[in-house]
Short mmCIF file of C-alpha atoms in Angstrom, two decimals:
data_model
loop_
_atom_site.label_atom_id
_atom_site.label_comp_id
_atom_site.label_asym_id
_atom_site.label_seq_id
_atom_site.Cartn_x
_atom_site.Cartn_y
_atom_site.Cartn_z
CA MET A 51 -1.44 13.28 21.65
CA THR A 52 -0.49 17.18 21.38
CA ILE A 53 2.78 18.32 19.60
CA ARG A 54 4.53 20.46 22.28
CA THR A 55 7.11 22.52 20.93
CA ALA A 56 8.93 25.84 22.04
CA CYS A 57 7.12 27.59 19.71
CA ARG A 58 3.01 26.80 20.53
CA ARG A 59 1.72 27.98 17.48
CA HIS A 60 3.13 24.76 15.59
CA ALA A 61 1.11 22.35 17.96
CA LEU A 62 -0.27 19.44 16.56
CA ALA A 63 -2.38 16.54 17.91
CA LEU A 64 -0.90 13.36 15.70
CA PRO A 65 -1.71 9.71 16.15
CA LEU A 66 0.73 7.94 14.29
CA ALA A 67 0.29 4.25 13.10
CA VAL A 68 2.12 2.44 16.03
CA LEU A 69 -0.20 0.50 18.62
CA THR A 70 1.69 0.75 21.75
CA LEU A 71 0.54 4.43 21.94
CA ALA A 72 -1.92 5.25 24.52
CA ALA A 73 -3.05 8.61 24.05
CA PRO A 74 -5.02 10.75 26.41
CA LEU A 75 -9.13 10.52 26.74
CA ALA A 76 -10.78 13.49 26.10
CA ALA A 77 -12.13 14.95 29.36
CA GLN A 78 -15.60 14.67 27.95
CA THR A 79 -16.97 11.40 26.36
CA PRO A 80 -16.53 11.93 22.81
CA PRO A 81 -19.09 11.81 20.05
CA THR A 82 -20.61 8.78 19.22
CA ALA A 83 -20.23 7.46 15.59
CA ALA A 84 -23.53 8.60 14.37
CA GLN A 85 -22.93 12.08 16.22
CA SER A 86 -19.38 12.17 14.49
CA ASP A 87 -20.26 11.66 10.98
CA PRO A 88 -18.43 13.74 8.79
CA ALA A 89 -21.76 14.33 6.27
CA LEU A 90 -23.56 15.44 9.21
CA LEU A 91 -20.83 17.90 10.87
CA GLY A 92 -20.71 19.41 7.53
CA LEU A 93 -16.90 18.57 7.46
CA MET A 94 -15.00 20.20 4.26
CA GLN A 95 -18.24 21.02 2.03
CA GLY A 96 -18.85 24.22 0.68
CA SER A 97 -17.17 27.01 -1.40
CA PRO A 98 -15.13 27.56 0.16
CA VAL A 99 -15.37 25.44 3.22
CA PRO A 100 -16.26 27.61 6.21
CA PRO A 101 -13.22 27.71 8.88
CA GLY A 102 -14.97 25.49 11.57
CA GLN A 103 -15.40 22.93 9.25
CA GLN A 104 -11.77 22.53 7.44
CA VAL A 105 -9.31 19.84 7.80
CA ARG A 106 -6.49 20.56 7.52
CA TRP A 107 -2.53 19.50 7.65
CA ASP A 108 -0.60 22.67 8.04
CA ASP A 109 -3.14 23.34 12.00
CA GLY A 110 -2.88 19.47 12.87
CA SER A 111 -6.92 19.25 12.51
CA MET A 112 -6.57 16.46 10.01
CA TRP A 113 -5.45 14.10 13.08
CA THR A 114 -8.05 15.10 16.01
CA PHE A 115 -11.23 13.70 16.38
CA PRO A 116 -13.73 14.03 14.95
CA LYS A 117 -12.06 15.74 12.07
CA LEU A 118 -9.67 12.70 11.82
CA ARG A 119 -13.24 10.75 10.45
CA TRP A 120 -13.11 12.47 7.10
CA ALA A 121 -9.03 12.79 6.91
CA PHE A 122 -8.76 8.79 7.48
CA SER A 123 -10.71 8.43 3.49
CA ASN A 124 -9.02 11.24 1.92
CA GLN A 125 -5.77 11.23 2.68
CA GLN A 126 -4.87 12.23 -0.88
CA ALA A 127 -6.56 15.98 -0.52
CA LEU A 128 -4.37 16.56 2.18
CA LEU A 129 -0.85 14.68 1.98
CA PRO A 130 1.26 13.85 -0.63
CA THR A 131 1.27 10.67 -2.20
CA ALA A 132 3.00 7.89 -4.19
CA THR A 133 0.41 5.45 -7.12
CA ILE A 134 0.18 1.46 -6.42
CA ARG A 135 -1.06 0.87 -9.90
CA ARG A 136 -3.08 -1.98 -10.74
CA ALA A 137 -3.75 -3.49 -14.05
CA GLY A 138 -5.65 -5.75 -16.01
CA GLN A 139 -8.64 -7.30 -15.32
CA VAL A 140 -10.46 -6.96 -11.67
CA SER A 141 -10.62 -10.06 -9.91
CA ALA A 142 -13.50 -12.10 -8.70
CA LEU A 143 -15.09 -11.61 -4.90
CA PRO A 144 -18.39 -12.99 -5.26
CA GLY A 145 -20.44 -12.27 -2.92
CA ALA A 146 -23.07 -14.90 -0.60
CA PRO A 147 -24.39 -11.93 1.85
CA ARG A 148 -25.86 -12.73 5.00
CA ALA A 149 -29.16 -10.80 6.45
CA ASP A 150 -28.43 -12.52 9.85
CA LEU A 151 -25.33 -11.64 10.88
CA ASP A 152 -25.98 -8.22 12.74
CA SER A 153 -27.86 -10.21 15.61
CA THR A 154 -24.65 -12.54 15.94
CA PRO A 155 -23.99 -12.07 20.00
CA PHE A 156 -20.89 -11.81 22.34
CA THR A 157 -19.35 -10.71 25.35
CA THR A 158 -16.73 -7.65 25.39
CA LEU A 159 -13.82 -8.83 27.16
CA ASP A 160 -15.16 -6.29 29.80
CA GLY A 161 -17.60 -8.07 29.95
CA LYS A 162 -20.84 -6.05 28.22
CA PRO A 163 -23.20 -7.77 26.25
CA MET A 164 -22.85 -6.97 22.28
CA THR A 165 -24.11 -7.91 18.94
CA TRP A 166 -22.08 -7.44 15.80
CA GLY A 167 -24.66 -4.60 14.49
CA ALA A 168 -23.25 -2.94 17.35
CA ALA A 169 -19.99 -3.23 17.50
CA PHE A 170 -19.88 -1.69 14.18
CA ASP A 171 -20.64 1.54 16.09
CA ALA A 172 -19.16 1.01 19.11
CA ASN A 173 -15.62 0.79 17.02
CA TYR A 174 -16.46 3.90 15.26
CA THR A 175 -16.03 1.62 11.96
CA ASP A 176 -16.37 3.26 8.50
CA GLY A 177 -16.01 0.20 6.71
CA ILE A 178 -15.68 -3.76 7.28
CA VAL A 179 -15.63 -6.35 5.11
CA VAL A 180 -16.39 -10.64 6.14
CA LEU A 181 -15.28 -13.25 3.95
CA HIS A 182 -15.88 -16.89 4.11
CA LYS A 183 -14.67 -19.43 2.24
CA GLY A 184 -13.34 -16.66 -0.34
CA ARG A 185 -16.92 -14.80 -0.46
CA ILE A 186 -18.49 -11.55 0.88
CA VAL A 187 -20.77 -12.87 3.71
CA TYR A 188 -20.70 -9.01 4.97
CA GLU A 189 -19.96 -5.90 4.05
CA ARG A 190 -21.19 -2.35 5.59
CA TYR A 191 -19.53 1.13 4.83
CA ALA A 192 -20.50 4.33 6.84
CA GLY A 193 -19.00 8.03 7.78
CA ALA A 194 -17.14 9.83 4.98
CA PHE A 195 -16.17 6.21 3.20
CA SER A 196 -17.31 3.86 0.75
CA ALA A 197 -16.43 1.03 -1.11
CA GLU A 198 -15.10 3.44 -3.91
CA GLY A 199 -12.85 5.15 -1.51
CA ARG A 200 -9.62 4.96 -0.30
CA HIS A 201 -8.75 4.61 3.08
CA LEU A 202 -5.40 4.91 5.82
CA ALA A 203 -4.27 1.43 6.66
CA MET A 204 -1.94 3.02 8.94
CA SER A 205 -0.14 0.29 10.60
CA VAL A 206 -1.38 -2.39 8.42
CA THR A 207 1.18 -1.06 6.28
CA LYS A 208 3.71 -2.79 7.71
CA SER A 209 2.83 -5.79 7.65
CA PHE A 210 2.83 -5.87 3.75
CA VAL A 211 6.69 -4.31 4.22
CA GLY A 212 7.63 -7.21 5.71
CA THR A 213 5.58 -9.34 3.61
CA LEU A 214 8.21 -7.97 1.22
CA ALA A 215 10.90 -8.61 2.85
CA GLU A 216 10.09 -12.59 3.72
CA LEU A 217 9.91 -12.53 -0.34
CA LEU A 218 13.59 -11.18 -0.92
CA VAL A 219 14.66 -13.85 1.92
CA HIS A 220 12.67 -16.47 -0.22
CA GLU A 221 14.51 -15.55 -3.11
CA GLY A 222 18.08 -15.09 -1.62
CA LYS A 223 18.27 -11.52 -1.59
CA LEU A 224 18.43 -11.30 2.28
CA ASP A 225 19.41 -13.42 4.72
CA GLU A 226 17.61 -13.08 8.03
CA SER A 227 20.95 -13.72 9.79
CA ARG A 228 23.07 -10.86 8.41
CA THR A 229 22.90 -7.37 9.81
CA VAL A 230 21.16 -4.52 9.13
CA ALA A 231 24.31 -2.61 8.43
CA SER A 232 25.16 -5.21 5.41
CA TYR A 233 22.53 -4.00 3.47
CA VAL A 234 22.12 -0.21 4.21
CA PRO A 235 25.73 0.95 5.35
CA GLU A 236 24.21 4.48 6.22
CA LEU A 237 22.54 2.90 9.44
CA ALA A 238 26.18 1.53 10.27
CA GLN A 239 26.55 4.07 13.42
CA SER A 240 22.60 4.12 14.13
CA GLY A 241 20.81 1.68 16.92
CA PHE A 242 19.84 -0.58 14.00
CA GLY A 243 23.28 -1.22 12.83
CA ASN A 244 23.97 -4.61 14.20
CA ALA A 245 20.60 -6.16 14.81
CA THR A 246 20.11 -8.68 12.62
CA LEU A 247 17.36 -8.57 9.93
CA ARG A 248 15.31 -10.98 12.11
CA GLN A 249 15.71 -9.02 14.85
CA LEU A 250 14.33 -5.93 13.01
CA LEU A 251 11.61 -7.88 11.34
CA ASP A 252 10.17 -9.07 14.86
CA MET A 253 11.19 -5.66 16.53
CA ARG A 254 13.73 -7.42 19.19
CA THR A 255 15.62 -4.43 18.25
CA ALA A 256 17.08 -2.13 21.29
CA ILE A 257 16.98 1.27 20.47
CA ALA A 258 16.68 5.05 22.00
CA PHE A 259 13.21 5.57 21.17
CA SER A 260 10.19 5.85 23.24
CA GLU A 261 7.16 5.34 21.89
CA ASP A 262 5.22 7.59 24.81
CA TYR A 263 2.16 9.92 23.44
CA ALA A 264 2.41 11.50 26.99
CA ALA A 265 5.87 12.51 27.21
CA PRO A 266 6.59 16.35 27.80
CA GLY A 267 8.20 18.07 25.68
CA LEU A 268 9.31 17.34 21.98
CA SER A 269 9.01 13.72 22.20
CA ASP A 270 10.62 10.97 20.21
CA VAL A 271 7.28 10.49 18.41
CA GLN A 272 7.10 14.19 18.31
CA LYS A 273 10.58 14.49 16.65
CA MET A 274 9.52 11.10 14.02
CA ALA A 275 5.69 12.60 13.23
CA ILE A 276 7.41 15.78 11.79
CA ALA A 277 10.59 13.68 10.39
CA ILE A 278 7.84 11.69 8.28
CA GLY A 279 5.81 14.74 7.47
CA MET A 280 2.52 14.34 9.37
CA GLY A 281 3.00 18.23 10.15
CA PRO A 282 4.95 21.22 9.44
CA ALA A 283 8.08 21.42 11.17
CA PRO A 284 8.40 24.43 13.77
CA ALA A 285 10.26 27.29 12.31
CA GLY A 286 14.29 26.63 12.71
CA TYR A 287 13.44 22.96 13.98
CA PRO A 288 17.23 20.65 14.15
CA GLY A 289 15.77 17.41 13.81
CA PRO A 290 16.16 15.16 10.96
CA ILE A 291 13.51 15.30 8.03
CA GLY A 292 12.92 12.32 6.05
CA ASN A 293 11.70 8.69 7.46
CA PHE A 294 15.52 7.14 6.25
CA ALA A 295 17.00 10.37 8.50
CA PHE A 296 15.48 9.74 11.40
CA ALA A 297 15.96 5.83 11.90
CA ALA A 298 19.63 6.82 10.75
CA GLY A 299 19.44 8.99 14.00
CA LEU A 300 18.42 6.58 16.51
CA PRO A 301 21.34 5.33 19.08
CA GLY A 302 21.05 2.30 20.61
CA ASN A 303 20.49 1.11 23.96
CA GLY A 304 21.30 -2.26 25.06
CA ALA A 305 21.55 -5.88 22.92
CA HIS A 306 19.47 -7.00 20.55
CA GLY A 307 16.97 -9.96 20.65
CA GLY A 308 15.25 -9.29 23.72
CA ASP A 309 11.67 -8.84 24.52
CA PHE A 310 9.41 -7.35 21.65
CA VAL A 311 9.24 -4.15 21.39
CA TYR A 312 6.73 -2.46 19.21
CA ARG A 313 8.34 0.80 18.05
CA THR A 314 7.28 2.02 14.42
CA PRO A 315 10.99 3.20 13.35
CA ASN A 316 12.33 -0.55 12.86
CA THR A 317 9.68 -0.39 9.70
CA MET A 318 11.51 2.57 8.75
CA ALA A 319 14.84 0.53 8.52
CA LEU A 320 13.32 -2.28 7.27
CA GLN A 321 11.65 -0.11 4.62
CA TRP A 322 15.05 1.23 3.75
CA VAL A 323 16.24 -2.50 3.61
CA VAL A 324 13.66 -3.96 1.04
CA GLU A 325 13.76 -0.43 -1.09
CA ARG A 326 17.74 -1.08 -1.07
CA VAL A 327 17.94 -4.98 -2.44
CA GLY A 328 14.36 -4.81 -3.82
CA GLY A 329 15.79 -2.15 -6.50
CA ALA A 330 12.45 -0.04 -6.29
CA PRO A 331 10.65 1.86 -4.50
CA LEU A 332 7.83 1.10 -1.81
CA ALA A 333 5.33 1.69 -4.11
CA THR A 334 6.59 0.11 -7.02
CA GLN A 335 6.91 -2.79 -5.05
CA MET A 336 3.59 -3.01 -4.08
CA SER A 337 2.43 -2.74 -7.59
CA GLU A 338 4.42 -5.32 -9.41
CA ARG A 339 4.18 -7.80 -6.62
CA PHE A 340 0.45 -7.79 -5.38
CA TRP A 341 -1.44 -5.31 -7.13
CA LYS A 342 -1.26 -5.84 -10.33
CA PRO A 343 -0.92 -9.60 -9.97
CA MET A 344 -4.14 -10.06 -8.12
CA GLY A 345 -6.27 -7.88 -10.10
CA MET A 346 -6.55 -5.52 -7.15
CA GLU A 347 -10.20 -3.52 -7.18
CA GLN A 348 -8.33 0.35 -6.93
CA GLU A 349 -5.38 1.87 -7.23
CA ALA A 350 -3.96 2.42 -3.89
CA THR A 351 -1.65 5.13 -2.32
CA LEU A 352 1.25 5.83 0.33
CA ASN A 353 2.17 9.02 2.02
CA LEU A 354 5.10 10.83 1.61
CA ASP A 355 7.70 12.40 3.41
CA ARG A 356 8.48 16.17 2.16
CA LEU A 357 11.63 14.12 0.96
CA GLY A 358 9.67 12.07 -1.50
CA THR A 359 9.68 8.66 0.36
CA ALA A 360 6.75 6.50 1.10
CA PHE A 361 6.00 5.90 5.38
CA GLY A 362 5.88 2.12 5.31
CA GLY A 363 5.27 2.28 8.95
CA GLY A 364 1.82 3.33 8.32
CA GLY A 365 1.08 5.29 4.84
CA LEU A 366 -1.08 2.99 3.18
CA ASN A 367 -4.16 3.83 1.68
CA ALA A 368 -6.33 1.34 0.09
CA GLY A 369 -10.07 -0.02 -0.96
CA LEU A 370 -11.53 -1.69 1.69
CA ARG A 371 -12.18 -5.42 -0.33
CA ASP A 372 -8.40 -5.15 -1.67
CA MET A 373 -7.62 -5.44 1.49
CA ALA A 374 -9.97 -8.48 1.91
CA ARG A 375 -8.04 -9.37 -1.08
CA PHE A 376 -4.97 -9.95 0.31
CA GLY A 377 -5.80 -11.31 3.48
CA GLU A 378 -7.73 -14.09 1.42
CA MET A 379 -4.38 -14.59 -0.51
CA ILE A 380 -2.83 -15.46 2.23
CA ARG A 381 -5.43 -17.72 3.81
CA THR A 382 -5.17 -19.88 1.02
CA GLY A 383 -1.82 -20.35 1.31
CA GLY A 384 -0.67 -17.27 -0.85
CA ARG A 385 -2.70 -18.03 -4.46
CA TRP A 386 -4.93 -15.72 -5.53
CA ASN A 387 -6.62 -14.55 -9.24
CA GLY A 388 -5.11 -17.83 -11.09
CA LYS A 389 -1.58 -17.33 -9.52
CA GLN A 390 0.36 -18.29 -6.96
CA ILE A 391 1.08 -14.20 -5.85
CA LEU A 392 3.53 -15.58 -2.94
CA PRO A 393 5.65 -18.77 -2.62
CA ALA A 394 3.48 -21.08 -0.02
CA ALA A 395 7.06 -20.90 2.44
CA VAL A 396 6.91 -17.19 2.36
CA VAL A 397 3.21 -17.63 3.74
CA LYS A 398 4.30 -19.96 6.14
CA ALA A 399 7.02 -17.55 7.43
CA ILE A 400 4.42 -15.12 8.18
CA THR A 401 1.91 -16.73 9.58
CA ALA A 402 4.09 -19.45 11.74
CA PRO A 403 3.97 -17.24 15.22
CA GLY A 404 6.89 -15.88 16.66
CA SER A 405 8.27 -16.06 20.30
CA ALA A 406 5.43 -15.47 22.94
CA GLU A 407 7.88 -15.41 25.57
CA ALA A 408 9.53 -12.47 24.35
CA PHE A 409 5.66 -11.64 23.39
CA ALA A 410 4.66 -11.78 26.89
CA ALA A 411 5.74 -8.14 28.14
CA ALA A 412 3.62 -6.38 26.23
CA LYS A 413 0.03 -7.60 27.49
CA TYR A 414 -2.42 -6.69 24.88
CA PRO A 415 -5.83 -7.63 25.73
CA GLY A 416 -7.40 -10.32 23.61
CA LEU A 417 -3.61 -11.62 22.60
CA GLU A 418 -2.54 -13.26 25.77
CA GLY A 419 -0.22 -15.81 24.29
CA GLY A 420 0.52 -14.47 20.85
CA SER A 421 3.05 -13.47 19.52
CA TYR A 422 5.11 -11.16 16.38
CA ARG A 423 6.77 -12.21 13.45
CA SER A 424 7.67 -10.88 9.89
CA GLN A 425 5.47 -7.27 11.00
CA TRP A 426 2.21 -9.46 11.52
CA TRP A 427 0.34 -10.32 14.70
CA HIS A 428 -0.73 -13.89 15.99
CA ARG A 429 -3.02 -14.96 18.22
CA SER A 430 -2.17 -18.50 20.35
CA THR A 431 -5.48 -19.74 18.65
CA GLY A 432 -3.69 -19.40 15.41
CA GLN A 433 -5.49 -15.96 13.51
CA THR A 434 -2.92 -14.18 11.65
CA MET A 435 -3.50 -10.17 11.65
CA ALA A 436 -2.20 -6.82 10.34
CA ILE A 437 -2.96 -4.38 12.88
CA GLY A 438 -3.19 -0.66 12.63
CA VAL A 439 -4.58 2.15 14.96
CA HIS A 440 -7.87 3.66 15.42
CA GLY A 441 -9.17 0.02 14.56
CA GLN A 442 -8.00 -1.05 10.88
CA GLY A 443 -6.75 -4.45 10.20
CA ILE A 444 -6.82 -7.59 8.21
CA TYR A 445 -7.99 -10.60 10.41
CA ILE A 446 -7.03 -14.41 8.87
CA ASP A 447 -8.58 -17.21 11.05
CA PRO A 448 -7.92 -20.49 9.04
CA ALA A 449 -9.92 -22.82 11.50
CA ALA A 450 -13.10 -20.94 10.06
CA ASP A 451 -11.72 -19.91 6.85
CA MET A 452 -12.75 -16.60 7.47
CA VAL A 453 -11.13 -12.91 6.65
CA ILE A 454 -12.43 -9.91 7.97
CA ALA A 455 -10.95 -6.29 6.51
CA ARG A 456 -11.94 -3.55 8.94
CA PHE A 457 -11.02 -0.17 8.33
CA ALA A 458 -12.41 2.93 11.10
CA SER A 459 -11.34 5.92 12.90
CA HIS A 460 -12.05 5.61 16.47
CA PRO A 461 -11.09 8.44 18.88
CA VAL A 462 -8.52 6.29 20.57
CA ALA A 463 -5.67 5.04 18.73
CA SER A 464 -4.22 2.62 20.16
CA ASN A 465 -5.86 -0.68 20.00
CA ARG A 466 -5.58 -1.63 23.71
CA ALA A 467 -9.00 0.09 24.28
CA ILE A 468 -10.33 -1.45 20.45
CA ASN A 469 -9.48 -4.81 21.31
CA PRO A 470 -11.90 -5.66 23.81
CA VAL A 471 -14.98 -5.40 21.59
CA THR A 472 -13.21 -6.03 17.92
CA ILE A 473 -11.34 -9.64 19.24
CA PRO A 474 -14.66 -11.55 20.98
CA ALA A 475 -16.49 -10.33 18.01
CA TYR A 476 -14.59 -11.59 15.18
CA ASP A 477 -14.48 -14.90 17.57
CA ALA A 478 -18.68 -14.85 17.31
CA MET A 479 -18.64 -14.28 13.80
CA ALA A 480 -15.91 -17.46 13.37
CA ALA A 481 -18.57 -19.05 15.56
CA ARG A 482 -21.50 -18.06 13.65
CA LEU A 483 -19.69 -18.71 10.37
CA SER A 484 -18.14 -22.38 11.11
CA GLY A 485 -21.76 -23.26 12.65
CA ARG A 486 -20.61 -23.78 16.03
#
């Protein structure tokens, strides 16, 4: 999606960490995963890097395909970040690799036969880890990403923010029936002010914000992109700068508590509540609550706006195995590394389905009968998911004792275009591992 401003020299292509976008496809068929490999294209190679191979923030090229395939694995080279620190011995994640899984067959939602191995490239996967009963049975990397690297998780970040909020509810520091403004008075005059924390968690607020990526002019999405620092502001730009300032400036648009509508500013406001009540920046809370006690393998980072505030709506950069660890911790009732990381009640709160009725109007492929609760997605068949655009995700299937963590750099941002391959592929893998 191209940012359109009165000053065209500042035009940027900015795929944000949201799920409901429908970015227009290029007129031509995009290059395949193999054809768009960053190494093959020579992206960011050379001293100095030739202009055609440069991936940059100031010209927006880091958000355009195929250059985003390098950018998603190298955010710290392009944007300011805060570190989510780890500590102590790395927790065990044993391996039991199976060589037979690439041949697992399935049929896509649009009726095409495919195999698990072929789906890796079809989804422009950069890395995927499959756990079965806590053991790595499948692990594969491609493109600019590796087991030692960090990758942009996009809106998977939201599920971490939601989990922190549920922890604070469990500890009695937050009350889901209280209004957002009662915790953050600065939001009192915004559309969020009289929404309850529960409505914020479940994205059932009524705010005047449209995530229409095809809207002409300086759209709501484009203003948000500027505010959160995904690209430079045009000269003389009068809009808000910073995550929280943007959320505080959004007016209401009707009564809260209606249908689920996916809007990233909900998480921006929720992060503000979590930081205010939790008494520390998001990176610190994620470090103390998750990365350190879980014995994560790598330190993670969060992208920052120009005021130094983390983008909780989609700025997490992490190692893939650590995403798998987090999913496995949820699957096992909050226990990991010999510790109870999350109280069982918190795990129950984030894995319990939300309102299917409120979710129905969204019409996500493969999620019929599903729901959204506490910044997590839920299938009607019992799986819990953290989802980010361009193919990021943590997928938890308790019935199959399976967790899948995936990073990708699909040319199409919306998971509406990716789910038709992903959902049946994951179902087929669950059946294969379960012996069904």
